[in-house]
Amino acid sequence: MGHSGSGLRKTRELLALCDCNNFFVSCERLFRPDLEGRPVVVLSSNDGIVIARSNEVKALGVKMGEPFFRVRPLLEQHCTAVFSSNFQLYEEVSSRVMAVLGRFTPSMEVYSIDEAFLELPPSGMDDPFCWGAALRGTVLRETGIPLSVGIAPTKTLAKLGAERAKKDRVKEGVRTLLPGENLDDFLSAFPVDDVWGIGRRWGDALKKRGITTVLRLRDAKDDWVEKRMGVRGLRTVWELRGIRCIPIEEAEKPQKSIQSSRTFAVPLREFSPLAEAVTEFALTAGRRLRAQKSRASRLTVHIGTSRFRDPWYGRTAEIPLGMPTESDIRLIRSAVEGLAMIYREGYDYVRGEVTLLELSSAETFQLSLFDPFDDRSTALSRVADRLNREAGRQLLRPALLLGEKEWRPRRDSHSGVRLEDLSNLPVLSS
DNA sequence: TCTGGGGTCCTAGGACCC
DNA sequence: TCTGGGGTCCTAGGACCC
């Protein structure tokens, strides 16, 4: 294809990927400046696995997704600070970071809780590196969160740039890959599965065929790639060549599915605690459904035993909801009905899940000739949302869910920090 | 003893229709 | 004996992401 040794295709457009470093750890450190330079981890729900690591913990060889119980001795040996996850805090910090980023660009896509793609403004084109460094400095100063920034013509290249910037920890955390630059050395230093869009499976398959580095993937033949990896693989390859195939999507679209699931703190055998849990999942999903002004036409319920124990049992029930609904009462009734269809006695269930599908707009939806219109229970659900939001906690909820529940996930090391609570602020001197 | 929780998109194959 | 050729819609499963 003649790409070997070639630079990037000329383009006048550049974009930046901004990635918050060790984001959840950085959030916890905002309120614990004493933990700067010390090993810190943040755990998933139920304190099950490690989902964020400070650089010190990465240096110990602890992997993302590692079960906590397995690395606990090592972490304790190094006096690691351990936090249960506090997503309320992370979401709030995230929106502040995004607000600062928004001041630097005419167009941006919030890609995840800790990442955003920004279109470079004309003012940044003369000296992209300088623009990136200023952006990074402002975010750090105003929010306390350190970023890595990659600047390139395409998203896929910008991702690689940010990754390099993060690992090298040089040059102000900014790495540019500009049109005309020869990237052969840069790309050959990355294993192929470091590329955004290449996961474990495809990574292994590519390596087996001798495509071990990103450089080799960039120079692979189009028809070969498309045959094995489909159009998504082909897009990735073109993006590595500097051709933009994945645009910045500024408008935030409503989600197409909403899922609420948890691993239980203890295995559940009986029907009634499972029904409680499923009720809670339906309620959580319903709240998020109404928050994005949607209705759902289909609901699925899933329960399962541990994947790490034999024999495994898991089933999913599907309940059509008829007319699109946003009523908690209907969601809960359907979820429990589904649970009854799949529940079997004699198993230790460790996980449950409720998913809402076929979402449509709450404002305009298809009425049904046969199903009753549920505007009264919809109104009730909306009132509950408002009361609970204003109270800042679950003021109004089904009696079934009152009191302590054995299945509620553990979070033994929760910092309890809330941004609205001034008493959480660290004291500078006393 | 102890192993997360959320999403998206693409593709292949079957059902169905003309 | 010889058994069309498309098109569309739907779904399950696979792959990926953070």
XYZ file of C-alpha atoms (C1' of nucleotides) in Angstrom:
466
model
C 0.000 0.000 0.000
C 3.037 2.230 0.098
C 2.490 3.522 3.573
C 5.839 2.393 4.873
C 7.993 5.315 5.807
C 5.348 7.806 4.870
C 4.289 10.584 7.134
C 0.733 11.453 7.955
C -1.535 12.584 5.206
C -1.771 16.350 5.141
C -4.736 17.690 7.001
C -5.519 20.986 8.501
C -7.603 19.636 11.286
C -6.319 18.443 14.617
C -8.015 17.111 17.694
C -6.929 16.510 21.249
C -7.691 13.653 23.576
C -7.632 14.712 27.222
C -7.376 11.825 29.633
C -7.400 12.325 33.407
C -4.513 10.481 35.022
C -5.563 7.693 37.405
C -8.838 9.552 37.642
C -10.574 7.974 40.652
C -7.329 7.993 42.620
C -6.789 11.646 41.720
C -10.313 12.441 42.943
C -9.680 10.786 46.317
C -6.377 12.617 46.640
C -8.115 15.982 46.280
C -9.348 15.522 49.830
C -6.285 13.640 51.049
C -3.252 15.598 49.839
C -1.181 13.532 52.254
C -1.607 10.614 49.829
C 0.376 12.346 47.093
C 3.315 10.088 46.259
C 1.865 7.197 48.238
C 0.256 4.054 46.785
C -3.540 4.354 46.432
C -6.198 2.068 44.949
C -9.929 2.441 44.367
C -12.109 -0.667 44.443
C -15.249 -1.640 42.533
C -18.657 -2.183 44.068
C -18.573 -4.780 46.827
C -14.849 -4.010 47.169
C -14.404 -6.780 44.614
C -11.694 -5.731 42.192
C -9.165 -2.934 41.692
C -10.533 -0.335 39.263
C -8.029 2.500 39.714
C -4.368 2.532 40.701
C -1.884 5.249 41.485
C 1.464 5.131 39.679
C 3.046 3.647 42.804
C 0.581 0.740 42.668
C 1.103 0.245 38.933
C 4.821 -0.013 39.673
C 4.084 -2.867 42.077
C 2.660 -4.824 39.144
C -0.962 -4.730 40.284
C -3.202 -5.020 37.234
C -6.462 -3.312 36.417
C -9.375 -5.589 37.313
C -7.379 -7.730 39.698
C -9.449 -9.266 42.536
C -8.777 -7.279 45.688
C -8.405 -10.285 47.972
C -5.572 -11.573 45.852
C -3.451 -8.414 45.918
C -4.438 -7.301 49.398
C -1.339 -8.691 51.182
C 0.972 -6.984 48.696
C -0.902 -3.698 48.973
C -0.891 -3.787 52.768
C 2.800 -4.530 52.776
C 3.322 -1.243 50.953
C 0.932 0.713 53.174
C -1.501 1.347 50.342
C -4.460 3.615 50.950
C -7.609 1.761 49.875
C -10.910 3.386 48.876
C -14.293 1.947 47.985
C -15.587 3.749 44.908
C -17.481 7.010 45.370
C -19.099 7.684 42.017
C -21.038 10.705 43.210
C -17.729 12.397 43.848
C -16.129 11.256 40.587
C -19.075 12.436 38.530
C -19.042 15.835 40.150
C -15.282 16.272 39.682
C -15.639 15.052 36.101
C -18.222 17.670 35.228
C -15.944 20.387 36.612
C -13.017 19.144 34.523
C -15.240 19.012 31.425
C -16.451 22.552 32.068
C -12.864 23.837 32.060
C -12.047 21.887 28.880
C -15.119 23.365 27.210
C -13.638 26.856 27.513
C -10.731 25.853 25.276
C -12.623 24.537 22.270
C -15.563 25.287 20.015
C -16.485 21.596 19.872
C -15.920 18.666 22.175
C -17.136 15.151 22.902
C -17.275 13.901 26.470
C -16.189 10.361 25.763
C -16.229 8.909 29.271
C -16.116 10.018 32.874
C -12.416 10.832 32.533
C -11.848 11.487 28.824
C -12.849 14.047 26.227
C -12.027 14.715 22.582
C -11.585 18.391 21.689
C -11.421 20.000 18.266
C -8.395 22.282 18.196
C -9.475 25.912 17.815
C -7.746 28.025 15.131
C -5.787 29.727 17.889
C -4.263 26.388 18.871
C -3.109 25.446 15.383
C 0.040 27.592 15.332
C 1.517 25.810 18.310
C -0.557 22.770 19.304
C 1.908 21.717 21.973
C 1.732 25.065 23.677
C -2.069 25.053 23.483
C -2.168 21.600 25.082
C 0.199 22.585 27.846
C -1.889 25.645 28.691
C -5.041 23.551 28.760
C -3.469 21.001 31.028
C -2.119 23.656 33.366
C -5.507 25.333 33.679
C -7.318 22.091 34.492
C -4.712 21.218 37.090
C -4.881 24.652 38.690
C -8.658 24.915 38.737
C -9.641 21.333 39.586
C -6.508 19.658 40.937
C -6.765 16.869 38.351
C -3.685 16.056 36.211
C -4.283 15.267 32.527
C -2.468 13.571 29.703
C -3.069 15.177 26.320
C -2.569 13.658 22.878
C -2.895 15.896 19.809
C -3.223 14.391 16.315
C -5.372 14.424 13.164
C -7.437 11.399 14.303
C -8.912 10.035 17.511
C -6.973 6.785 17.300
C -3.634 8.588 16.989
C -4.546 11.093 19.702
C -5.227 8.184 22.039
C -1.760 6.794 21.389
C -0.242 10.214 21.938
C -1.936 10.609 25.294
C -0.842 7.156 26.323
C 2.751 7.991 25.494
C 2.506 11.285 27.358
C 1.178 9.466 30.407
C 3.883 6.822 30.421
C 6.784 9.134 29.725
C 5.661 11.754 32.199
C 7.608 14.387 30.315
C 6.831 17.449 28.254
C 4.005 18.724 30.408
C 1.949 15.607 29.788
C 1.389 16.565 26.165
C 2.353 14.631 23.055
C 1.673 15.846 19.527
C 1.613 13.749 16.345
C 1.470 16.302 13.583
C 0.818 15.910 9.843
C 4.066 15.490 7.926
C 5.844 13.955 10.891
C 7.339 10.502 10.368
C 5.742 8.287 12.998
C 7.373 4.965 12.107
C 9.544 4.821 15.202
C 6.735 6.032 17.415
C 4.277 3.424 16.118
C 6.720 0.538 16.150
C 7.259 1.049 19.875
C 3.632 0.091 20.646
C 2.355 -3.490 20.740
C -0.609 -3.833 18.406
C -3.167 -4.353 21.159
C -2.390 -0.953 22.660
C -4.463 0.572 19.874
C -7.919 1.907 20.666
C -10.293 -0.597 19.069
C -7.966 -3.603 19.237
C -8.810 -5.785 22.223
C -7.535 -9.095 23.524
C -9.080 -11.295 20.844
C -8.061 -9.347 17.799
C -4.703 -8.538 19.366
C -3.908 -12.230 19.742
C -5.107 -13.041 16.245
C -3.019 -10.242 14.725
C 0.118 -11.258 16.614
C -0.271 -14.815 15.387
C -0.102 -13.439 11.863
C 3.026 -11.459 12.546
C 1.334 -8.111 13.041
C 2.890 -7.372 16.379
C 3.308 -3.614 16.369
C 1.048 -0.685 15.596
C 3.320 0.197 12.692
C 2.648 -3.175 11.076
C -1.076 -2.778 11.568
C -0.983 0.648 9.924
C 0.756 -0.875 6.907
C -1.438 -3.973 6.656
C -3.481 -4.561 3.501
C -6.964 -3.099 3.471
C -8.815 -6.122 2.119
C -7.044 -8.432 4.538
C -8.032 -6.258 7.480
C -11.606 -5.858 6.338
C -12.071 -9.555 5.816
C -10.854 -10.427 9.303
C -11.923 -7.465 11.375
C -14.750 -5.891 9.428
C -15.270 -2.212 8.830
C -14.364 -1.294 12.372
C -10.912 -2.784 11.941
C -10.506 -0.983 8.653
C -11.496 2.323 10.211
C -8.872 1.840 12.903
C -6.172 1.196 10.313
C -7.109 4.252 8.286
C -7.126 6.375 11.407
C -3.563 5.204 12.112
C -2.687 6.568 8.667
C -4.055 9.938 9.678
C -7.361 9.702 7.831
C -10.263 10.714 10.005
C -12.943 7.991 10.043
C -14.355 8.448 13.540
C -15.746 11.958 13.911
C -16.131 13.979 17.071
C -19.707 13.607 18.234
C -20.604 16.658 20.155
C -24.296 16.119 20.694
C -24.987 13.788 23.558
C -27.487 11.228 22.473
C -29.873 9.482 24.813
C -28.775 5.979 25.736
C -30.272 3.068 23.842
C -30.337 0.778 26.840
C -30.207 1.269 30.591
C -28.900 -1.387 32.885
C -28.728 -1.695 36.658
C -26.909 -4.660 38.137
C -25.019 -5.639 41.242
C -23.066 -8.464 42.783
C -24.593 -9.250 46.171
C -22.590 -9.028 49.382
C -23.727 -12.556 50.255
C -25.130 -15.321 48.035
C -28.946 -15.404 47.965
C -30.943 -18.625 47.899
C -34.474 -17.523 48.648
C -36.879 -15.790 46.331
C -37.826 -12.864 48.528
C -34.419 -11.172 48.945
C -33.890 -11.631 45.203
C -37.214 -9.897 44.624
C -36.052 -7.032 46.832
C -32.830 -6.688 44.895
C -34.555 -6.828 41.524
C -37.020 -4.204 42.756
C -34.140 -1.933 43.622
C -32.507 -2.476 40.205
C -35.771 -1.654 38.424
C -36.108 1.497 40.513
C -32.568 2.613 39.731
C -33.009 1.941 36.033
C -36.355 3.756 36.055
C -34.841 6.847 37.626
C -32.164 6.980 34.944
C -34.771 6.327 32.248
C -36.801 9.360 33.331
C -33.673 11.466 33.773
C -33.005 11.150 30.047
C -36.715 11.622 29.240
C -37.240 8.199 27.724
C -39.705 5.360 27.947
C -38.944 1.665 27.636
C -40.763 -1.020 25.675
C -38.878 -4.070 26.830
C -37.290 -5.214 30.083
C -34.982 -8.098 30.865
C -34.113 -9.626 34.232
C -31.077 -11.761 34.858
C -29.881 -13.731 37.867
C -26.867 -15.952 38.055
C -24.624 -17.950 40.350
C -20.886 -17.334 40.624
C -18.908 -17.737 37.420
C -16.083 -19.101 39.552
C -18.065 -21.991 41.030
C -19.606 -25.095 39.536
C -22.296 -25.730 38.627
C -23.102 -22.405 37.053
C -26.724 -21.427 36.609
C -27.923 -18.246 34.969
C -31.063 -17.217 33.145
C -32.448 -14.111 31.527
C -36.168 -13.421 31.253
C -37.593 -10.981 28.789
C -40.796 -9.048 29.427
C -42.418 -6.943 26.717
C -43.859 -3.837 28.327
C -46.512 -3.185 25.719
C -46.933 0.528 25.520
C -43.665 2.362 26.254
C -43.538 3.120 29.970
C -41.614 5.144 32.496
C -43.644 4.048 35.507
C -41.749 2.487 38.396
C -44.769 0.431 39.335
C -44.900 -1.207 35.925
C -41.141 -1.696 35.760
C -41.014 -3.303 39.189
C -44.007 -5.528 38.516
C -42.484 -6.726 35.257
C -39.067 -7.296 36.813
C -40.465 -9.441 39.631
C -42.649 -11.293 37.153
C -39.551 -12.045 35.090
C -37.663 -13.149 38.159
C -40.404 -15.662 38.984
C -40.001 -17.128 35.495
C -36.300 -17.886 35.903
C -35.844 -18.484 39.624
C -34.992 -22.068 40.576
C -34.597 -23.278 44.127
C -31.326 -24.624 45.422
C -28.856 -22.226 43.828
C -26.625 -19.588 45.416
C -27.279 -16.485 43.369
C -24.559 -13.856 43.495
C -25.670 -11.398 40.831
C -28.809 -9.751 39.538
C -29.545 -7.357 36.721
C -32.405 -5.393 35.185
C -32.067 -3.878 31.701
C -34.443 -1.519 29.932
C -34.491 -1.762 26.144
C -36.193 -0.271 23.095
C -36.151 3.208 24.530
C -38.134 5.981 22.934
C -38.822 9.599 23.689
C -41.132 10.253 26.631
C -42.683 13.185 24.791
C -43.691 11.452 21.601
C -44.483 7.772 21.666
C -46.898 5.337 20.154
C -50.148 4.855 22.067
C -51.589 1.386 22.197
C -55.183 0.457 21.576
C -55.172 -2.254 24.178
C -52.805 -1.371 27.006
C -53.975 0.979 29.721
C -52.402 4.413 29.790
C -50.346 4.630 32.965
C -50.214 8.377 33.514
C -51.096 8.187 37.210
C -48.239 5.888 38.146
C -45.942 7.852 35.836
C -46.822 11.023 37.705
C -46.112 9.237 40.977
C -42.682 8.150 39.748
C -41.850 11.684 38.683
C -42.865 13.067 42.050
C -40.675 10.479 43.761
C -37.751 11.560 41.569
C -38.231 15.180 42.564
C -38.574 14.500 46.287
C -35.577 12.200 46.346
C -33.488 14.643 44.372
C -34.347 17.537 46.653
C -33.736 15.463 49.769
C -30.427 14.196 48.368
C -31.340 10.646 49.364
C -34.035 8.006 48.855
C -36.827 9.637 50.827
C -39.643 7.946 48.958
C -39.228 4.274 48.168
C -41.134 1.005 48.377
C -41.591 -0.359 51.912
C -40.017 -3.583 50.656
C -36.665 -1.827 50.503
C -36.671 -0.219 53.947
C -34.117 -1.253 56.518
C -30.840 -3.114 56.331
C -30.429 -5.576 53.489
C -27.867 -8.351 53.596
C -27.429 -8.245 49.833
C -26.452 -4.576 49.625
C -22.862 -4.378 48.377
C -20.089 -3.851 50.883
C -18.113 -0.653 50.674
C -16.018 -0.808 53.789
C -13.464 1.800 52.766
C -15.759 4.534 51.472
C -14.329 7.993 52.086
C -17.819 9.421 52.549
C -16.626 12.615 50.891
C -19.277 14.785 49.227
C -18.378 17.890 47.311
C -21.403 19.783 48.628
C -20.236 19.252 52.187
C -17.744 21.954 53.152
C -16.603 20.043 56.221
C -14.818 17.646 53.858
C -12.404 20.357 52.776
C -8.835 19.753 53.815
C -7.460 22.269 56.302
C -4.350 24.113 55.172
C -3.059 25.037 58.606
C -4.413 25.035 62.109
C -14.070 -16.827 52.631
C -13.143 -12.962 48.889
C -13.568 -12.044 41.419
C -17.562 -4.676 38.719
C -20.825 -2.169 36.367
C -21.902 0.151 32.770
C -22.271 0.801 27.582
C -21.878 0.575 21.869
C -21.641 -1.305 17.288
C -21.230 -5.019 13.789
C -22.232 -9.421 11.659
C -24.222 -13.719 10.480
C -28.073 -16.280 9.910
C -32.996 -17.171 9.945
C -37.699 -15.719 8.860
C -40.349 -13.729 5.733
C -41.836 -11.428 1.509
C -42.310 -10.683 -3.477
C -33.166 -35.271 -12.725
C -33.602 -30.182 -12.583
C -35.169 -26.838 -6.681
C -34.578 -18.340 -8.132
C -32.938 -14.393 -6.461
C -33.310 -10.577 -4.115
C -34.608 -7.562 -0.388
C -35.711 -6.435 4.624
C -36.169 -7.118 9.342
C -34.932 -9.187 13.588
C -32.023 -11.350 16.970
C -28.164 -13.497 19.269
C -23.657 -13.397 19.949
C -19.194 -11.451 19.542
C -16.110 -7.841 19.660
C -14.836 -3.600 21.576
C -14.777 0.547 25.050
C -14.145 2.893 29.977
